[in-house]
């Protein structure tokens, strides 16, 4: 088994700092996902754990043992890459068993473990085929088989599903989650796809410009984001944001922005008491924005409506600011038609306008 700990990891390519002072512990048998935009340092972090890249400073520990000085083949890890990197002239069975042959494992043992691995990945009927005869999903399963046959302490997966179509990605997410439970090993997974991160992970580590923004279970990442970057990145569509001020009116505390005025709940007002009367950012998820002509509704014009199947994503122009609402289908309206918009006061987030730090999140229901 393997607990993986990164202590003050820094990686620079010349003057370009890709990973900047990263402290992160991945618990034994945990499924942790590194997520963030392109260039945020997530793949580089995985390569530092594997030993494929060397750190500028800091240390990587496996079960409290420093491994920064060890080459990749001396670390108890197996890696799956975005590109399948299969040997085209070898069969599926030979590709899966290649690492064991390099380790001089006896052939009967290799054959037994190859067949067991193929059964786990539902590719037993493909063992005699060459990679060119396989679909993208089948090749990905072979690449996974080549990794898991090693029985490593930790499995490192670098965007392994990004080359698959949407349906195959969904199928493979289920397979990977099941595989993690069966192997009972540490998984560190890299993706830019927040759906993969939310559905598969025990915890998610969000990176931006090589700096860890937040590391928490998926529900906490979504419901209690640490800052505006996490709130915007983890959510499809992202959270709505309004910049404004906290003001008092008739004994109540309000958020007042260019397009809206929202009363604060007692919990939010309590937090707001300690804040100076300066700018803050109000955030609210699209599912907490309803379209209604009820009391207190803001008036806006439909900018666009995007059917999503069971839901419709409606973007409304509120006096020059766009707000997105996720409403149940069917929703039929025309562009520029007037609608009422209600922001649920119990579901608002407050962030510092200065640095984006979270000041208040709604109580989880």
PDB file of N, CA, C and O in Angstrom, residues 5 11 34 41 66 68 137 203 219 221 243 276 278 289 309 340 355:
ATOM      1  N   UNK A   5       3.089  11.513  -0.255  1.00  0.00           N
ATOM      2  CA  UNK A   5       3.123  12.861   0.336  1.00  0.00           C
ATOM      3  C   UNK A   5       4.081  13.738  -0.451  1.00  0.00           C
ATOM      4  O   UNK A   5       5.229  13.379  -0.686  1.00  0.00           O
ATOM      5  N   UNK A  11       8.685  22.972  -9.175  1.00  0.00           N
ATOM      6  CA  UNK A  11       9.274  22.591 -10.444  1.00  0.00           C
ATOM      7  C   UNK A  11       9.264  23.795 -11.367  1.00  0.00           C
ATOM      8  O   UNK A  11       8.227  24.404 -11.629  1.00  0.00           O
ATOM      9  N   UNK A  34      -6.310  15.276  -9.474  1.00  0.00           N
ATOM     10  CA  UNK A  34      -5.740  16.600  -9.696  1.00  0.00           C
ATOM     11  C   UNK A  34      -6.464  17.220 -10.878  1.00  0.00           C
ATOM     12  O   UNK A  34      -6.503  16.638 -11.966  1.00  0.00           O
ATOM     13  N   UNK A  41      -0.185  22.675 -14.022  1.00  0.00           N
ATOM     14  CA  UNK A  41       0.828  21.898 -13.324  1.00  0.00           C
ATOM     15  C   UNK A  41       0.399  20.512 -12.895  1.00  0.00           C
ATOM     16  O   UNK A  41       1.168  19.788 -12.262  1.00  0.00           O
ATOM     17  N   UNK A  66      11.553   8.933   1.658  1.00  0.00           N
ATOM     18  CA  UNK A  66      11.830   9.824   0.525  1.00  0.00           C
ATOM     19  C   UNK A  66      12.200   9.028  -0.724  1.00  0.00           C
ATOM     20  O   UNK A  66      13.003   8.091  -0.662  1.00  0.00           O
ATOM     21  N   UNK A  68      12.548  10.887  -3.877  1.00  0.00           N
ATOM     22  CA  UNK A  68      12.922  11.859  -4.896  1.00  0.00           C
ATOM     23  C   UNK A  68      14.187  11.509  -5.651  1.00  0.00           C
ATOM     24  O   UNK A  68      14.371  11.936  -6.799  1.00  0.00           O
ATOM     25  N   UNK A 137     -11.662   2.677 -27.119  1.00  0.00           N
ATOM     26  CA  UNK A 137     -11.980   2.187 -25.776  1.00  0.00           C
ATOM     27  C   UNK A 137     -11.255   0.899 -25.444  1.00  0.00           C
ATOM     28  O   UNK A 137     -10.799   0.698 -24.312  1.00  0.00           O
ATOM     29  N   UNK A 203     -11.319  12.596  -3.054  1.00  0.00           N
ATOM     30  CA  UNK A 203     -11.026  14.016  -2.879  1.00  0.00           C
ATOM     31  C   UNK A 203     -10.542  14.583  -4.205  1.00  0.00           C
ATOM     32  O   UNK A 203     -10.006  13.864  -5.048  1.00  0.00           O
ATOM     33  N   UNK A 219     -18.233  16.981  -2.824  1.00  0.00           N
ATOM     34  CA  UNK A 219     -19.375  17.762  -2.356  1.00  0.00           C
ATOM     35  C   UNK A 219     -18.924  19.084  -1.741  1.00  0.00           C
ATOM     36  O   UNK A 219     -19.552  20.130  -1.939  1.00  0.00           O
ATOM     37  N   UNK A 221     -16.050  20.676  -2.370  1.00  0.00           N
ATOM     38  CA  UNK A 221     -15.513  21.522  -3.442  1.00  0.00           C
ATOM     39  C   UNK A 221     -16.643  22.290  -4.126  1.00  0.00           C
ATOM     40  O   UNK A 221     -16.519  23.483  -4.427  1.00  0.00           O
ATOM     41  N   UNK A 243     -20.547  41.696  -8.667  1.00  0.00           N
ATOM     42  CA  UNK A 243     -19.743  42.546  -7.791  1.00  0.00           C
ATOM     43  C   UNK A 243     -20.617  43.689  -7.259  1.00  0.00           C
ATOM     44  O   UNK A 243     -21.382  44.292  -8.010  1.00  0.00           O
ATOM     45  N   UNK A 276     -15.743  45.213   6.192  1.00  0.00           N
ATOM     46  CA  UNK A 276     -15.841  46.653   5.933  1.00  0.00           C
ATOM     47  C   UNK A 276     -16.828  46.923   4.810  1.00  0.00           C
ATOM     48  O   UNK A 276     -17.157  46.047   4.014  1.00  0.00           O
ATOM     49  N   UNK A 278     -17.028  47.668   1.832  1.00  0.00           N
ATOM     50  CA  UNK A 278     -16.333  47.752   0.556  1.00  0.00           C
ATOM     51  C   UNK A 278     -16.934  46.772  -0.417  1.00  0.00           C
ATOM     52  O   UNK A 278     -17.991  46.174  -0.171  1.00  0.00           O
ATOM     53  N   UNK A 289     -30.960  29.766  -9.247  1.00  0.00           N
ATOM     54  CA  UNK A 289     -31.587  30.918  -9.891  1.00  0.00           C
ATOM     55  C   UNK A 289     -32.843  30.427 -10.589  1.00  0.00           C
ATOM     56  O   UNK A 289     -32.779  29.537 -11.446  1.00  0.00           O
ATOM     57  N   UNK A 309     -31.686  18.558 -22.520  1.00  0.00           N
ATOM     58  CA  UNK A 309     -32.403  17.314 -22.271  1.00  0.00           C
ATOM     59  C   UNK A 309     -33.446  17.530 -21.195  1.00  0.00           C
ATOM     60  O   UNK A 309     -34.497  18.123 -21.421  1.00  0.00           O
ATOM     61  N   UNK A 340     -38.891  37.155 -15.325  1.00  0.00           N
ATOM     62  CA  UNK A 340     -38.531  37.492 -13.955  1.00  0.00           C
ATOM     63  C   UNK A 340     -37.472  36.536 -13.433  1.00  0.00           C
ATOM     64  O   UNK A 340     -37.501  35.331 -13.727  1.00  0.00           O
ATOM     65  N   UNK A 355      -9.288  39.462  -3.196  1.00  0.00           N
ATOM     66  CA  UNK A 355      -8.491  38.285  -3.566  1.00  0.00           C
ATOM     67  C   UNK A 355      -9.327  37.055  -3.888  1.00  0.00           C
ATOM     68  O   UNK A 355      -8.772  35.985  -4.157  1.00  0.00           O
TER      69      UNK A 355
END
